[in-house]
Short mmCIF file of C-alpha atoms in Angstrom, two decimals:
data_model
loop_
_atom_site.label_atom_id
_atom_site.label_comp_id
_atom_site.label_asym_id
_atom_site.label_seq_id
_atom_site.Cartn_x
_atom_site.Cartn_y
_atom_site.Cartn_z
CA UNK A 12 -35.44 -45.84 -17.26
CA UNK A 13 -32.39 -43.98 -16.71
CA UNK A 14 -29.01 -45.74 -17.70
CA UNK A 15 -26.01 -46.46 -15.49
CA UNK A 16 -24.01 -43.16 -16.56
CA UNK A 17 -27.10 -41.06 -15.63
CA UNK A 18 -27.43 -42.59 -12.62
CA UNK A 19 -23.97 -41.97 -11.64
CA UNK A 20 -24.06 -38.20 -12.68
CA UNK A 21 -26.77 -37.94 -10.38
CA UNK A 22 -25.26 -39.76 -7.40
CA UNK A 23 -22.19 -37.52 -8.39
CA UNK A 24 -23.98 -34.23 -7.93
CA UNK A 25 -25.72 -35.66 -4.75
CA UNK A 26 -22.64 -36.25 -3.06
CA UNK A 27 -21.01 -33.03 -3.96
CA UNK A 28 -24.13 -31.58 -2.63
CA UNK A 29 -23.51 -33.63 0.66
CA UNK A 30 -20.39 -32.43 1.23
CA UNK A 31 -20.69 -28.75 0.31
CA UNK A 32 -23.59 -29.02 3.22
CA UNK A 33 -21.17 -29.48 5.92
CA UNK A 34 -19.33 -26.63 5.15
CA UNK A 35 -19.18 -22.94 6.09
CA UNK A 36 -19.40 -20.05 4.30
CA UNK A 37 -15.08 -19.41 4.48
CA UNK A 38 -14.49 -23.26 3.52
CA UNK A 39 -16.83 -22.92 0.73
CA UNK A 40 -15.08 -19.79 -0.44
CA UNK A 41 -11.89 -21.16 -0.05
CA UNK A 42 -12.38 -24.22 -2.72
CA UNK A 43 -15.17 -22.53 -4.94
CA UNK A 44 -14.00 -19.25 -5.41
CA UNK A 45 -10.06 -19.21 -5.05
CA UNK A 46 -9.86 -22.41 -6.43
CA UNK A 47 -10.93 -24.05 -9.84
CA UNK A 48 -14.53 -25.04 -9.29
CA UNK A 49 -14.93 -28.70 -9.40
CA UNK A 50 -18.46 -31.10 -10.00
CA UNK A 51 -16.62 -34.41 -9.55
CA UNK A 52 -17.35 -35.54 -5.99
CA UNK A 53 -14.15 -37.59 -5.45
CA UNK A 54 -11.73 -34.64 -6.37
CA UNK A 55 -13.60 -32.23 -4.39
CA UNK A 56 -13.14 -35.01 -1.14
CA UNK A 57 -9.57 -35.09 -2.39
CA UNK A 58 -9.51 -31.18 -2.10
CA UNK A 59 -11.37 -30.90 1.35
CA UNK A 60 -8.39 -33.99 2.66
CA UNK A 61 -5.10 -32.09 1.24
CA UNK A 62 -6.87 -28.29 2.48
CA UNK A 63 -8.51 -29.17 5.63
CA UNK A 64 -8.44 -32.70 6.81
CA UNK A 65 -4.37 -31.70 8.51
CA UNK A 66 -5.74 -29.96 11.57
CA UNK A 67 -3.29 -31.64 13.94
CA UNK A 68 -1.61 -29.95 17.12
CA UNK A 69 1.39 -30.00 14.53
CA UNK A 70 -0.11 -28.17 11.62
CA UNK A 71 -2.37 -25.59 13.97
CA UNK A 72 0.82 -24.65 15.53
CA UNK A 73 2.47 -24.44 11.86
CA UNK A 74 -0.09 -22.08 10.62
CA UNK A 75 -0.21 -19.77 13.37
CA UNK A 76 3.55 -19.80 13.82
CA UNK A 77 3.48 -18.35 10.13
CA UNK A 78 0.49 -15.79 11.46
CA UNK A 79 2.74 -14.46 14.32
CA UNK A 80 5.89 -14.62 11.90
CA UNK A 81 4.00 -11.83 9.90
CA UNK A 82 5.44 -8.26 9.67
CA UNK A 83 4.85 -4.68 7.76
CA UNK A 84 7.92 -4.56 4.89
CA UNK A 85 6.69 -1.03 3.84
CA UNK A 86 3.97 -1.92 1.77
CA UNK A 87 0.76 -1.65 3.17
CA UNK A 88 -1.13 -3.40 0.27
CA UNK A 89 1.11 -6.95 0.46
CA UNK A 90 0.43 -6.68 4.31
CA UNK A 91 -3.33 -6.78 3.75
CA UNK A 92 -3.17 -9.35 1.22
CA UNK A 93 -0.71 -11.47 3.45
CA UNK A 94 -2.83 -11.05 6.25
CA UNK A 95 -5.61 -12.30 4.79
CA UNK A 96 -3.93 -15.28 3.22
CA UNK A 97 -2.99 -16.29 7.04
CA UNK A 98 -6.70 -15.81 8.91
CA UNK A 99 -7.85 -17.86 5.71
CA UNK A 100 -5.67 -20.66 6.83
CA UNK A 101 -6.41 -20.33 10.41
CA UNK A 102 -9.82 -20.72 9.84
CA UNK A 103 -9.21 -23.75 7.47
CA UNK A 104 -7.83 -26.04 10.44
CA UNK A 105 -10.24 -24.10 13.25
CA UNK A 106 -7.92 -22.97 15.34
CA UNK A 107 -9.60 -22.02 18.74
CA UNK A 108 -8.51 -18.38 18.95
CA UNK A 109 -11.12 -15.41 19.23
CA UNK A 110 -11.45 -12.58 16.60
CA UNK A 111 -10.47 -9.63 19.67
CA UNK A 112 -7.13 -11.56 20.04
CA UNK A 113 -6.53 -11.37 15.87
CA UNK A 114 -8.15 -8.31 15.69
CA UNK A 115 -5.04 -6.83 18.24
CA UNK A 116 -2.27 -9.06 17.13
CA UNK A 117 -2.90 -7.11 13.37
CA UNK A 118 -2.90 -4.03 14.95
CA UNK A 119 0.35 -4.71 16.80
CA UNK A 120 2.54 -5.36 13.78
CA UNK A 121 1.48 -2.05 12.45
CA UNK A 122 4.55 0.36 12.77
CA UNK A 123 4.23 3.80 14.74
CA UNK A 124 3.55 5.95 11.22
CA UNK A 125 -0.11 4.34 11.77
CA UNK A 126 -0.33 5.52 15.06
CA UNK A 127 -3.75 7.68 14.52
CA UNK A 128 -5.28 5.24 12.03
CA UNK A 129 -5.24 2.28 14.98
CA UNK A 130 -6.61 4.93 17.56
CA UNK A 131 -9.64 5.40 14.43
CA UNK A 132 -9.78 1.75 14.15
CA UNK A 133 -10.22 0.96 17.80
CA UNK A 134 -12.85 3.71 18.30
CA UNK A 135 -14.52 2.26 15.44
CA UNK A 136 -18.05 -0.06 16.87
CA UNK A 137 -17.39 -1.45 13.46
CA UNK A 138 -13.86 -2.77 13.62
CA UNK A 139 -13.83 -3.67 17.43
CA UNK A 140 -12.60 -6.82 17.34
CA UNK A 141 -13.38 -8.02 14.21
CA UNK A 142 -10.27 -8.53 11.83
CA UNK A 143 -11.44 -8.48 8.37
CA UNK A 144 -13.10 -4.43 8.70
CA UNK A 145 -10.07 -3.60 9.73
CA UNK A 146 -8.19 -5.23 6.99
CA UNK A 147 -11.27 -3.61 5.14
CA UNK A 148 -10.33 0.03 6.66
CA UNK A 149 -6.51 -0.52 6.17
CA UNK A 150 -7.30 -1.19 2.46
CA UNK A 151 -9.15 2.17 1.86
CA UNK A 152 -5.57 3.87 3.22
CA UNK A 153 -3.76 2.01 1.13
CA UNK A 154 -6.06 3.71 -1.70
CA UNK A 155 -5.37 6.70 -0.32
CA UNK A 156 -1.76 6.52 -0.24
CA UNK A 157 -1.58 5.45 -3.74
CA UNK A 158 -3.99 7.84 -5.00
CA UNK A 159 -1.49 10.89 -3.11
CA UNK A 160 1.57 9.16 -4.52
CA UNK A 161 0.26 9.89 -8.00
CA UNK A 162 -0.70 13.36 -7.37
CA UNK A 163 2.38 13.73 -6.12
CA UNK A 164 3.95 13.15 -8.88
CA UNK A 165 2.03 14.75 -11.29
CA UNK A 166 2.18 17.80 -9.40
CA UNK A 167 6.11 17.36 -9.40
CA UNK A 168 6.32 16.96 -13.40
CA UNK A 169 3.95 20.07 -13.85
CA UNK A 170 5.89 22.27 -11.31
CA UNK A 171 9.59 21.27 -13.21
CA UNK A 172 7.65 22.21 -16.26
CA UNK A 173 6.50 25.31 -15.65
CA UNK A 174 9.05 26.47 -13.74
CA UNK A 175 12.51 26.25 -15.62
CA UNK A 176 16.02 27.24 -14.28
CA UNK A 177 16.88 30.51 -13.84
CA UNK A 178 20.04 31.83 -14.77
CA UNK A 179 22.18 34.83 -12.98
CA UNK A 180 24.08 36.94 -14.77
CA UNK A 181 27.06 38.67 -13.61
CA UNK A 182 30.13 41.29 -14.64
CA UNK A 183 32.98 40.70 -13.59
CA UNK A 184 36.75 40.77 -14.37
CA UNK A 185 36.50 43.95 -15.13
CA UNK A 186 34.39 43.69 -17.74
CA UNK A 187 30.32 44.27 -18.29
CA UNK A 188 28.25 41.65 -19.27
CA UNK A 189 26.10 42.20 -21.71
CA UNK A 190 23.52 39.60 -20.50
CA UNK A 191 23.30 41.66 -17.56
CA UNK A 192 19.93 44.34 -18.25
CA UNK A 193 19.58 45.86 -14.52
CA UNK A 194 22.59 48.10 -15.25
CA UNK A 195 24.12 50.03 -18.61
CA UNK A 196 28.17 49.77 -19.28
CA UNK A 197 28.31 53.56 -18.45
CA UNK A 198 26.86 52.25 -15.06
CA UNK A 199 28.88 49.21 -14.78
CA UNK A 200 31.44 48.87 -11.06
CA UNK A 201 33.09 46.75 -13.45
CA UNK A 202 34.04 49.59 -15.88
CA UNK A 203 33.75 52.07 -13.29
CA UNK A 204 34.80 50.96 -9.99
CA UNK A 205 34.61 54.70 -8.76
CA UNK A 206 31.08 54.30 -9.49
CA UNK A 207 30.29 51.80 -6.87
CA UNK A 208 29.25 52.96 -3.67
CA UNK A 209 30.33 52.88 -0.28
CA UNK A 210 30.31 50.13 1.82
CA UNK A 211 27.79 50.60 3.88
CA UNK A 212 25.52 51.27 1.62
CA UNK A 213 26.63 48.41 -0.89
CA UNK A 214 24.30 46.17 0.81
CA UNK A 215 21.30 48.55 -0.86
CA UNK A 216 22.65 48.52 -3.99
CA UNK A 217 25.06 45.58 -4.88
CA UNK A 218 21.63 44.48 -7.23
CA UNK A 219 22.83 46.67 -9.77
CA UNK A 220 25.39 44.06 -11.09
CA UNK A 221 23.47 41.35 -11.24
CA UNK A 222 20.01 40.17 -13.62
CA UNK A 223 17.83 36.24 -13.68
CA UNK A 224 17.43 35.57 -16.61
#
């Protein structure tokens, strides 16, 4: 015959099972997965009170006063990850709004540099109206981008290293250079300013003086 603490543990796991029946699949996510797992059935009524039970005029309006609030800052990543956070907590108090309307309002706060990824996104039969593929689609550019950043980079760093400063070398003051290796001192304007041509033609030959090292 089982005892009272067994019987208990079972009526525990019934009514955990009761509850987690009358939920969908985001309100199930939303305690199970991004929050600590729980197999006591009064905390997890305690959780569904405190996270859902507020779905007032006062805390709808609240939560999608945040949702409008919402903007790019220049980092495409946080605005995903933002975005989500807020049609999470929409869909926590059931606020009577259809995906389309989301699906545009995310698009909207999207500055004009994504101009051609919206047109993709709204040709798309896939992302039509549907907010999370195009959170989905805006998350493989933000792989992009980060991926192209690095190359960026590396193809900065490997440029600067191959490439070192050069270095021009010049007479002057009357005097030759002996960095200088285009020209001899006997052929030197420097040393020999009757040497150096005429004007016209200085243009051609001005060269002469000068080596990069």
């Amino acid at each position: 015959m089982p005892t009272v603490e067994a019987k208990f543990v079972d009526a525990n796991v019934e009514a955990c099972g009761i509850i987690t029946n009358f939920m969908d699949s985001r309100t199930f996510v939303a305690l199970f997965i991004l929050e600590e797992i729980t197999q006591n059935s009064f905390q997890l009524w305690k959780k569904v009170n405190k996270r859902f039970a507020s779905s007032s005029f006062n805390s709808k309006a609240r939560i999608w006063s945040k949702f409008q609030k919402l903007t790019y800052e220049d980092n495409l990543k946080e605005f995903i990850t933002n975005t989500r956070k807020c049609l999470r907590n929409i869909a926590s108090v059931s606020i009577a709004i259809e995906d389309e309307i989301l699906a545009f309002s995310i698009l909207k706060k999207l500055p004009d540099e994504f101009h051609s990824l919206i047109e993709k996104v709204t040709q798309n039969a896939k992302t039509q109206g549907n907010p999370n593929p195009i959170l989905n689609v805006l998350h493989e550019e933000a792989l992009k981008e980060k991926a192209l950043s690095i190359d960026t980079i590396k193809t900065l760093a490997l440029n600067k290293e191959i490439s070192p400063l050069k270095i021009i070398h010049y007479c002057s003051n009357g005097k030759h250079n002996p960095l200088v290796t285009t020209h001899s001192p006997e052929k030197c304007w420097q040393l020999h300013p009757e040497l150096k041509p005429d004007r016209k033609n200085e243009n051609k030959e001005q060269k002469a003086n000068f080596t990069i090292a």
